[in-house]
Amino acid sequence: MDYKETLLLPKTDFPMRGNLPNNEPKKYKAWFDTDIYGQMKTKREGAEMFTLHDGPPYANGDIHIGHALNKILKDIILKYNYFQGKAVRMTPGWDCHGLPIEQKVEEKLGKSKKEAMPTEQFRALCREHAAKFIDIQRDGFKSLGVIADWEHPYVTMDFKFEANIYRTLCEVAKRGLLVERHKPIFWSWAAQTALADAEVEYEDKEDYSIYVHFELSDAAKEKIGVEGKAGLVIWTTTPWTLPANTGISINPDEMYVLTNDGHIVADARYDAMIEEGVVSGHASRKIAATELDGLLAINPLNGRSSKVVLGEHVLMDGGTGCVHTAPGHGEDDYKVGLKNDLEVIMPVNEKGLYDESVAGLNLLPEPEKFVGMHIFKANEPILELLGDSLLKVSKFTHSYPHCWRTKKPLIYRATNQWFISIDDTPKGADKTLRESALNAIESVDFYPASAKNRLQPMIEGRPDWCISRQRSWGVPIAFFRVKSTKEVIFDEDVLEHVAALFDEHGADAWYSMNIAELLPQGSQYNPDDLEKIEDILDVWFDSGSTWNSVLSSGNYDAGNYPASLYLEGSDQHRGWFQSSLLLSAAINQISPYETLITHGFTVDDKGEKMSKSKGNVVAPDKVIKQYGSEILRLWVALSDYQTDLKISDGILKQTAEQYRKIRNTFRFLLANVNDLDTLVAAEAYGELDRWILNKANTVFALVKMSFDSNDFLKGFAVLNYFITNELSGIYMDITKDRLYCEAKNSDVRRATQSVMALVSKAMLGLIAPVLTYTADEILEYAPALFKGDMENVFDLLYEPVPEIAAGFDDAILLEAREKFSEAIDSLKKEKVIKATLELEIAGERSILPISDDKNLEDWFVVSAVKESSEGEKVASFEVEGKTFTVHKATMAKCPRCWRYTSTSESCLCERCEKVAGA
């Protein structure tokens, strides 16, 4: 007789394979069509708020794997907080202004067309370009299953947004932190604009290394009592800056030596200069730095005076101890020049070419030939002009600042720029901006903790923030200047009127309206007396002010300020994290974020950076088409995001295998609770049930603790171990007999089903933030007891497994199960047995702490565990110093349950007789 019909085999329509690439897009579409984000807000109304403020990606180009990592990680954290019962907010955003978009539009137009075009028309084309990529990127992010307020994103080029960026600027100005200075800053001659520190990359560059003799003036020689040849030797790597030299800096605490061949260098550098062949004479006299202070030397390039000044920045780890100082071409040069009243000469225009003023600097013999020459091409002609004063010339490769967009080397160039002053105290505050920002950092939780050690020194050591750019596509620094006095107007009525016009017309109004239209009615100012400032804001100011424009303006339902979390790549310590912190500290003296999480960059499986030329780029859309977004999401959760994250097809295949394990575990659990209507009372659980419930409670608490600390790698490692070993490897295996063979409503079967319902429901709440699609699909196929009144996964609220005392101490039993498995491994390989049910175990049963015989048999999945056996001995194992022997079962195989507990193979065992005959 075939007893299959009498067995209660698992039943579920939940498919073994997810067919994710085909099914996910349908589910995601349904979510977004029914405004699932809006539903999430409604379902958690009044709950504790968790605000994730989205750092804006740049609206230029398709999304790449780094974008996917960032948005998925945000989505996991947001959903984790949601499934833990919090109200959540994430308003996605885009950075839309800036140089890369300008460059793309310029490329399409051609240079001549762009120059002939009105600014407002060019800006309209930039706006169009950004809008196109916002739509492309939004679709890309939605295809990853990322839930956010996609219907109401923040877009930095929206009219009200531009107005609020401008209002943030006005707030900084009102607090006295906005200053205009003529000083050297990083200048991109390729992009023709100033740059902030965050826009600078360092790459290797080959440069000249030259030593030049600056002869002292006759008056200087007379003052220190020397005759004949005597001059300071400077070292520089930028010969093209020598025309702008106005000083030589020396260290005030050092002694200097005059060699008998007429060269002055620091005593501490003398031996090195001898070794390098820069000087050759003996040190004939020592001179204190203070004796040289204020003396004049002669620039051999043009005969102009160069004043010797004292500078703390002069170090003894290289060079001569005498530093060529051109205040228009360097930060330290500028500071020491300001202190010593050195002239700031700037003969270089915005394109990196010498301008007309270079002709007045007496570059002999033909100064006019340098006009229009690119500075990097001027090095060789300048070296020729130096003649005998050039003591040594060589080339070397060093790390040099480059423009992050054009990838061209930068220069320091003195221009009129707008700065946010870091060391001034905002009106109404008692600390400088630097002090306020450093103080605000102390309240922030950092993940990883070491990230604080990156951000803090950057704030401690950073210069003033240059926020002006000489471009067209951005928010203008929309202030008026009085033509006659050059005074800037910060009249509150004027500022608010301009902001209100921006609300209505966007920042384009600054270009399309004349001054009279931009002034409020009845203004005390005569439009003819005023001129517009033409600079625009650094895009880092745009994104750095998003906390104000998004969280504080009331224009978005975006959550609280300060935000619960900012989360971006580790490069944002010098970018968005810093600019946001500075503006928040400037205006409110607090950090805009309570927690800061940073992640690494995506690399291939060899740890190499991805590039099209290497052919190792992993594109998100390709992964989704091949594997589905769930696999990409699980890859994020299973990666240590605090370091660089490796991804490749091989890694994704491994991730897909782990996904299948999780999916099929849930499938087994669903299939075995399909006929459960009511959970049993706590006292109905047997020893094995109490063991797995206790184990699950402990494991899930550890997983939750890891997730609470944003450590998804550790949490999933713990969860996967539990699924593979205790849950699937043991409990699901050892309970098959009672699930399939016991009577439908037997206490032992219903208890096991209840355990599976509780464990799977709690586990669903832990995987749902990562595998949201799969969790939703599980609920679709879940029986009524499991699903309850949940319509979809977004009705889910994490419920831990109930606390229950363990049925037994599992240490000995786990060891015994492992030893038994090792002992019989060869029996299976040699086909002595097909299944462990063919066996029974004999030994001192009392040391195995399961009291019920049937439970103990199930633990080993054997047909008997007893003190002794008459069956054929086939193996043995040792536990706690006691030997257990393994024997062929002495009874016959039951044709229904396949346990060897029957009197003959033609009749049922006692248990099956009762169940099947009932």
CSV table of C-alpha atoms in Angstrom, one decimal, residues 310-644:
chain,number,residue,atom,x,y,z
A,310,LEU,CA,60.6,86.5,8.7
A,311,GLY,CA,58.2,83.6,8.3
A,312,GLU,CA,57.2,80.8,10.7
A,313,HIS,CA,56.2,78.7,7.7
A,314,VAL,CA,59.8,78.3,6.5
A,315,LEU,CA,60.9,74.7,7.4
A,316,MET,CA,64.3,73.0,7.4
A,317,ASP,CA,63.2,69.7,5.8
A,318,GLY,CA,64.1,70.8,2.3
A,319,GLY,CA,65.2,73.7,0.1
A,320,THR,CA,67.7,76.3,1.3
A,321,GLY,CA,65.8,77.9,4.2
A,322,CYS,CA,65.2,80.9,2.0
A,323,VAL,CA,61.7,80.8,0.5
A,324,HIS,CA,60.7,82.6,-2.7
A,325,THR,CA,57.7,84.6,-1.8
A,326,ALA,CA,55.1,85.8,-4.3
A,327,PRO,CA,52.0,86.9,-2.3
A,328,GLY,CA,49.7,86.6,-5.3
A,329,HIS,CA,50.7,82.9,-5.8
A,330,GLY,CA,50.5,81.2,-2.4
A,331,GLU,CA,48.6,81.0,0.9
A,332,ASP,CA,51.6,81.2,3.1
A,333,ASP,CA,53.2,83.8,0.8
A,334,TYR,CA,50.0,85.9,1.1
A,335,LYS,CA,49.9,85.7,4.9
A,336,VAL,CA,53.5,86.7,5.4
A,337,GLY,CA,53.1,89.4,2.7
A,338,LEU,CA,50.1,90.8,4.5
A,339,LYS,CA,52.1,91.0,7.7
A,340,ASN,CA,55.1,92.6,6.0
A,341,ASP,CA,53.3,94.9,3.6
A,342,LEU,CA,54.6,93.1,0.5
A,343,GLU,CA,53.1,94.0,-2.9
A,344,VAL,CA,50.6,91.5,-4.3
A,345,ILE,CA,51.5,91.1,-8.0
A,346,MET,CA,49.2,89.1,-10.2
A,347,PRO,CA,50.3,89.1,-13.9
A,348,VAL,CA,48.3,85.9,-14.8
A,349,ASN,CA,44.7,86.0,-16.2
A,350,GLU,CA,41.8,83.6,-15.7
A,351,LYS,CA,43.1,81.4,-18.6
A,352,GLY,CA,46.5,80.8,-17.1
A,353,LEU,CA,48.1,83.3,-19.5
A,354,TYR,CA,50.4,86.2,-18.6
A,355,ASP,CA,48.4,89.4,-19.1
A,356,GLU,CA,49.6,92.9,-20.2
A,357,SER,CA,50.9,93.7,-16.7
A,358,VAL,CA,53.7,91.2,-17.1
A,359,ALA,CA,55.3,93.6,-19.6
A,360,GLY,CA,55.7,96.1,-16.8
A,361,LEU,CA,57.7,93.7,-14.7
A,362,ASN,CA,60.9,94.2,-16.7
A,363,LEU,CA,61.5,90.6,-17.8
A,364,LEU,CA,64.7,91.2,-19.8
A,365,PRO,CA,65.4,91.6,-22.6
A,366,GLU,CA,61.9,91.4,-24.2
A,367,PRO,CA,59.2,91.6,-21.5
A,368,GLU,CA,56.3,91.9,-24.1
A,369,LYS,CA,57.0,88.4,-25.5
A,370,PHE,CA,55.6,86.9,-22.3
A,371,VAL,CA,52.1,88.6,-22.8
A,372,GLY,CA,49.6,85.9,-23.8
A,373,MET,CA,52.0,83.0,-23.0
A,374,HIS,CA,50.7,80.2,-20.9
A,375,ILE,CA,52.5,80.1,-17.6
A,376,PHE,CA,53.5,76.4,-17.9
A,377,LYS,CA,55.2,77.2,-21.2
A,378,ALA,CA,57.0,80.1,-19.7
A,379,ASN,CA,59.3,78.0,-17.4
A,380,GLU,CA,62.0,77.4,-20.0
A,381,PRO,CA,62.3,81.1,-21.2
A,382,ILE,CA,62.5,82.2,-17.6
A,383,LEU,CA,65.2,79.7,-16.8
A,384,GLU,CA,67.2,81.2,-19.8
A,385,LEU,CA,66.7,84.7,-18.5
A,386,LEU,CA,68.1,83.8,-15.1
A,387,GLY,CA,71.6,83.2,-16.5
A,388,ASP,CA,74.4,82.7,-14.0
A,389,SER,CA,72.0,83.3,-11.1
A,390,LEU,CA,70.5,79.9,-11.8
A,391,LEU,CA,72.7,77.7,-9.6
A,392,LYS,CA,71.1,74.3,-10.2
A,393,VAL,CA,68.2,73.0,-12.3
A,394,SER,CA,66.6,69.5,-12.4
A,395,LYS,CA,63.2,67.9,-12.7
A,396,PHE,CA,61.3,65.8,-10.2
A,397,THR,CA,57.8,64.2,-9.9
A,398,HIS,CA,55.6,65.2,-6.9
A,399,SER,CA,52.0,65.2,-5.8
A,400,TYR,CA,50.4,68.3,-7.1
A,401,PRO,CA,46.9,69.8,-6.9
A,402,HIS,CA,44.6,69.2,-9.9
A,403,CYS,CA,41.1,70.3,-10.8
A,404,TRP,CA,38.7,67.4,-10.0
A,405,ARG,CA,36.6,68.1,-13.0
A,406,THR,CA,39.1,69.1,-15.8
A,407,LYS,CA,41.9,67.0,-14.3
A,408,LYS,CA,44.3,69.8,-15.2
A,409,PRO,CA,47.0,71.1,-12.8
A,410,LEU,CA,45.9,74.1,-10.7
A,411,ILE,CA,47.6,77.3,-9.9
A,412,TYR,CA,47.4,79.7,-6.9
A,413,ARG,CA,46.2,83.0,-8.2
A,414,ALA,CA,45.2,86.2,-6.3
A,415,THR,CA,41.8,87.4,-7.2
A,416,ASN,CA,38.8,89.1,-5.6
A,417,GLN,CA,36.8,86.3,-4.1
A,418,TRP,CA,34.1,85.7,-1.4
A,419,PHE,CA,35.0,83.7,1.6
A,420,ILE,CA,33.3,82.4,4.7
A,421,SER,CA,35.6,83.3,7.5
A,422,ILE,CA,36.4,80.3,9.7
A,423,ASP,CA,38.1,82.2,12.5
A,424,ASP,CA,35.6,85.0,13.0
A,425,THR,CA,32.8,84.8,15.6
A,426,PRO,CA,29.2,84.9,14.2
A,427,LYS,CA,27.1,87.7,15.6
A,428,GLY,CA,25.2,86.4,18.6
A,429,ALA,CA,27.6,83.5,19.2
A,430,ASP,CA,30.5,83.2,21.7
A,431,LYS,CA,32.8,80.9,19.6
A,432,THR,CA,34.4,81.3,16.2
A,433,LEU,CA,33.0,79.3,13.4
A,434,ARG,CA,35.9,76.8,13.6
A,435,GLU,CA,35.3,76.4,17.3
A,436,SER,CA,31.6,76.0,16.9
A,437,ALA,CA,32.1,73.3,14.2
A,438,LEU,CA,34.6,71.4,16.3
A,439,ASN,CA,32.3,71.6,19.3
A,440,ALA,CA,29.3,70.4,17.2
A,441,ILE,CA,31.3,67.3,16.1
A,442,GLU,CA,31.5,66.2,19.7
A,443,SER,CA,27.7,65.5,19.7
A,444,VAL,CA,27.9,63.3,16.5
A,445,ASP,CA,28.0,59.5,16.5
A,446,PHE,CA,30.4,58.3,13.8
A,447,TYR,CA,30.3,55.0,12.0
A,448,PRO,CA,33.0,53.9,11.8
A,449,ALA,CA,34.3,55.7,14.9
A,450,SER,CA,37.6,56.4,13.1
A,451,ALA,CA,35.7,58.8,10.7
A,452,LYS,CA,35.8,61.4,13.4
A,453,ASN,CA,39.6,61.4,13.2
A,454,ARG,CA,39.2,62.3,9.5
A,455,LEU,CA,36.7,65.1,9.8
A,456,GLN,CA,38.0,66.8,12.9
A,457,PRO,CA,41.6,67.5,11.7
A,458,MET,CA,40.1,68.8,8.4
A,459,ILE,CA,38.1,71.4,10.3
A,460,GLU,CA,41.0,72.1,12.6
A,461,GLY,CA,43.4,72.8,9.7
A,462,ARG,CA,41.1,74.2,7.0
A,463,PRO,CA,41.5,77.7,5.5
A,464,ASP,CA,38.6,80.1,4.9
A,465,TRP,CA,36.1,78.7,2.5
A,466,CYS,CA,36.2,80.3,-0.9
A,467,ILE,CA,32.5,80.2,-2.0
A,468,SER,CA,32.6,82.3,-5.2
A,469,ARG,CA,32.9,81.0,-8.7
A,470,GLN,CA,33.4,82.8,-12.0
A,471,ARG,CA,30.9,80.8,-14.0
A,472,SER,CA,27.3,81.0,-15.2
A,473,TRP,CA,25.4,78.0,-14.0
A,474,GLY,CA,24.7,78.3,-10.3
A,475,VAL,CA,23.0,80.5,-7.7
A,476,PRO,CA,24.4,84.0,-8.0
A,477,ILE,CA,26.0,85.8,-5.1
A,478,ALA,CA,23.1,88.3,-5.6
A,479,PHE,CA,24.4,91.4,-3.9
A,480,PHE,CA,24.6,95.0,-5.2
A,481,ARG,CA,27.7,97.0,-5.0
A,482,VAL,CA,27.8,100.9,-4.9
A,483,LYS,CA,29.9,101.8,-8.0
A,484,SER,CA,31.6,104.8,-6.4
A,485,THR,CA,32.7,103.2,-3.1
A,486,LYS,CA,32.6,99.5,-3.9
A,487,GLU,CA,30.5,99.0,-0.7
A,488,VAL,CA,28.3,95.9,-0.8
A,489,ILE,CA,24.7,96.4,0.2
A,490,PHE,CA,23.4,94.0,2.9
A,491,ASP,CA,20.1,95.9,3.4
A,492,GLU,CA,17.6,93.3,4.7
A,493,ASP,CA,14.7,94.6,2.6
A,494,VAL,CA,16.7,94.4,-0.5
A,495,LEU,CA,17.9,90.9,0.3
A,496,GLU,CA,14.5,89.6,1.1
A,497,HIS,CA,13.0,91.2,-2.1
A,498,VAL,CA,15.6,89.4,-4.2
A,499,ALA,CA,14.9,86.1,-2.4
A,500,ALA,CA,11.2,86.6,-3.1
A,501,LEU,CA,11.9,87.2,-6.8
A,502,PHE,CA,13.9,84.0,-6.8
A,503,ASP,CA,11.0,82.1,-5.2
A,504,GLU,CA,8.8,83.2,-8.1
A,505,HIS,CA,11.3,83.3,-11.1
A,506,GLY,CA,14.3,81.4,-9.9
A,507,ALA,CA,17.8,82.7,-9.7
A,508,ASP,CA,17.6,83.5,-13.5
A,509,ALA,CA,15.9,86.7,-12.4
A,510,TRP,CA,19.4,88.1,-11.5
A,511,TYR,CA,20.3,87.9,-15.1
A,512,SER,CA,17.0,88.6,-16.8
A,513,MET,CA,15.9,91.6,-14.7
A,514,ASN,CA,17.6,95.0,-14.5
A,515,ILE,CA,18.7,96.6,-11.2
A,516,ALA,CA,15.6,98.7,-10.9
A,517,GLU,CA,13.4,95.6,-11.2
A,518,LEU,CA,15.5,93.8,-8.6
A,519,LEU,CA,15.1,96.5,-6.0
A,520,PRO,CA,12.0,96.7,-3.8
A,521,GLN,CA,9.5,99.5,-4.5
A,522,GLY,CA,10.3,102.7,-2.8
A,523,SER,CA,13.9,101.7,-2.3
A,524,GLN,CA,16.3,104.3,-1.0
A,525,TYR,CA,18.9,103.2,-3.6
A,526,ASN,CA,19.3,104.7,-7.0
A,527,PRO,CA,19.7,101.8,-9.6
A,528,ASP,CA,22.2,103.9,-11.6
A,529,ASP,CA,24.5,104.0,-8.6
A,530,LEU,CA,24.7,100.3,-8.3
A,531,GLU,CA,26.2,97.3,-10.0
A,532,LYS,CA,25.5,93.6,-9.7
A,533,ILE,CA,28.1,91.1,-8.4
A,534,GLU,CA,28.5,88.6,-11.2
A,535,ASP,CA,30.0,85.6,-9.3
A,536,ILE,CA,28.0,82.5,-8.5
A,537,LEU,CA,28.1,80.2,-5.5
A,538,ASP,CA,30.3,77.2,-5.1
A,539,VAL,CA,28.1,74.1,-5.6
A,540,TRP,CA,29.3,72.8,-2.2
A,541,PHE,CA,27.4,75.8,-0.8
A,542,ASP,CA,24.3,74.6,-2.6
A,543,SER,CA,24.5,71.1,-1.2
A,544,GLY,CA,25.9,72.3,2.2
A,545,SER,CA,22.8,74.3,2.7
A,546,THR,CA,20.3,71.5,2.0
A,547,TRP,CA,19.6,71.0,5.7
A,548,ASN,CA,18.2,74.6,5.7
A,549,SER,CA,16.4,74.4,2.3
A,550,VAL,CA,14.9,70.9,2.9
A,551,LEU,CA,14.7,70.2,6.6
A,552,SER,CA,14.1,73.7,8.0
A,553,SER,CA,12.2,75.6,5.2
A,554,GLY,CA,8.8,73.9,5.6
A,555,ASN,CA,8.8,73.3,1.8
A,556,TYR,CA,9.1,69.5,2.2
A,557,ASP,CA,7.8,66.9,4.6
A,558,ALA,CA,11.3,65.8,5.0
A,559,GLY,CA,11.7,65.1,8.8
A,560,ASN,CA,13.6,66.8,11.6
A,561,TYR,CA,16.6,69.1,11.8
A,562,PRO,CA,19.1,68.1,12.8
A,563,ALA,CA,18.8,65.0,10.8
A,564,SER,CA,19.1,61.6,12.4
A,565,LEU,CA,21.6,60.5,9.8
A,566,TYR,CA,23.8,61.6,6.9
A,567,LEU,CA,25.3,58.7,5.0
A,568,GLU,CA,27.8,59.1,2.1
A,569,GLY,CA,31.1,57.9,0.8
A,570,SER,CA,34.3,58.6,2.8
A,571,ASP,CA,35.3,61.3,0.3
A,572,GLN,CA,32.6,63.5,1.7
A,573,HIS,CA,34.6,64.3,4.8
A,574,ARG,CA,36.2,67.0,2.7
A,575,GLY,CA,32.9,67.7,0.8
A,576,TRP,CA,29.3,67.5,1.8
A,577,PHE,CA,29.8,66.5,5.5
A,578,GLN,CA,32.1,69.5,6.0
A,579,SER,CA,30.2,72.1,4.0
A,580,SER,CA,26.9,71.1,5.8
A,581,LEU,CA,28.6,71.2,9.2
A,582,LEU,CA,30.1,74.6,8.6
A,583,LEU,CA,26.9,76.3,7.4
A,584,SER,CA,24.9,74.7,10.2
A,585,ALA,CA,27.5,75.8,12.8
A,586,ALA,CA,27.7,79.3,11.2
A,587,ILE,CA,23.9,79.9,11.5
A,588,ASN,CA,22.8,77.7,14.5
A,589,GLN,CA,26.0,76.6,16.2
A,590,ILE,CA,25.0,72.9,15.9
A,591,SER,CA,25.7,69.9,13.7
A,592,PRO,CA,23.1,69.2,11.0
A,593,TYR,CA,23.4,65.5,11.6
A,594,GLU,CA,23.2,63.4,14.8
A,595,THR,CA,24.9,60.4,13.2
A,596,LEU,CA,27.4,60.2,10.4
A,597,ILE,CA,28.0,57.0,8.4
A,598,THR,CA,30.6,56.7,5.8
A,599,HIS,CA,31.1,53.9,3.3
A,600,GLY,CA,34.0,52.9,1.0
A,601,PHE,CA,34.2,52.7,-2.7
A,602,THR,CA,33.4,49.9,-5.1
A,603,VAL,CA,36.3,47.9,-6.5
A,604,ASP,CA,36.6,44.7,-8.5
A,605,ASP,CA,37.4,41.3,-7.0
A,606,LYS,CA,41.1,42.1,-7.1
A,607,GLY,CA,40.6,45.3,-5.2
A,608,GLU,CA,41.3,47.5,-8.3
A,609,LYS,CA,39.4,50.6,-9.1
A,610,MET,CA,36.8,50.2,-11.8
A,611,SER,CA,37.3,51.7,-15.2
A,612,LYS,CA,36.0,51.2,-18.7
A,613,SER,CA,39.5,50.8,-20.1
A,614,LYS,CA,40.1,47.8,-17.7
A,615,GLY,CA,36.7,46.3,-18.6
A,616,ASN,CA,36.0,45.7,-14.9
A,617,VAL,CA,33.0,48.0,-14.5
A,618,VAL,CA,29.9,46.4,-12.9
A,619,ALA,CA,26.8,48.4,-14.1
A,620,PRO,CA,23.7,48.2,-11.8
A,621,ASP,CA,21.3,47.8,-14.7
A,622,LYS,CA,23.2,44.8,-15.9
A,623,VAL,CA,23.2,43.2,-12.5
A,624,ILE,CA,19.4,43.8,-12.1
A,625,LYS,CA,18.8,42.2,-15.6
A,626,GLN,CA,20.9,39.2,-14.8
A,627,TYR,CA,20.3,38.6,-11.1
A,628,GLY,CA,17.6,41.0,-9.8
A,629,SER,CA,18.0,44.0,-7.5
A,630,GLU,CA,17.5,41.7,-4.4
A,631,ILE,CA,20.9,40.2,-5.1
A,632,LEU,CA,22.5,43.6,-5.4
A,633,ARG,CA,20.8,44.6,-2.1
A,634,LEU,CA,22.0,41.4,-0.4
A,635,TRP,CA,25.5,42.1,-1.7
A,636,VAL,CA,25.4,45.5,0.1
A,637,ALA,CA,24.2,43.9,3.3
A,638,LEU,CA,26.9,41.2,3.2
A,639,SER,CA,29.7,43.6,2.5
A,640,ASP,CA,31.9,45.5,5.0
A,641,TYR,CA,30.8,48.9,3.7
A,642,GLN,CA,33.3,50.7,6.0
A,643,THR,CA,36.1,49.6,3.7
A,644,ASP,CA,36.2,49.4,-0.1
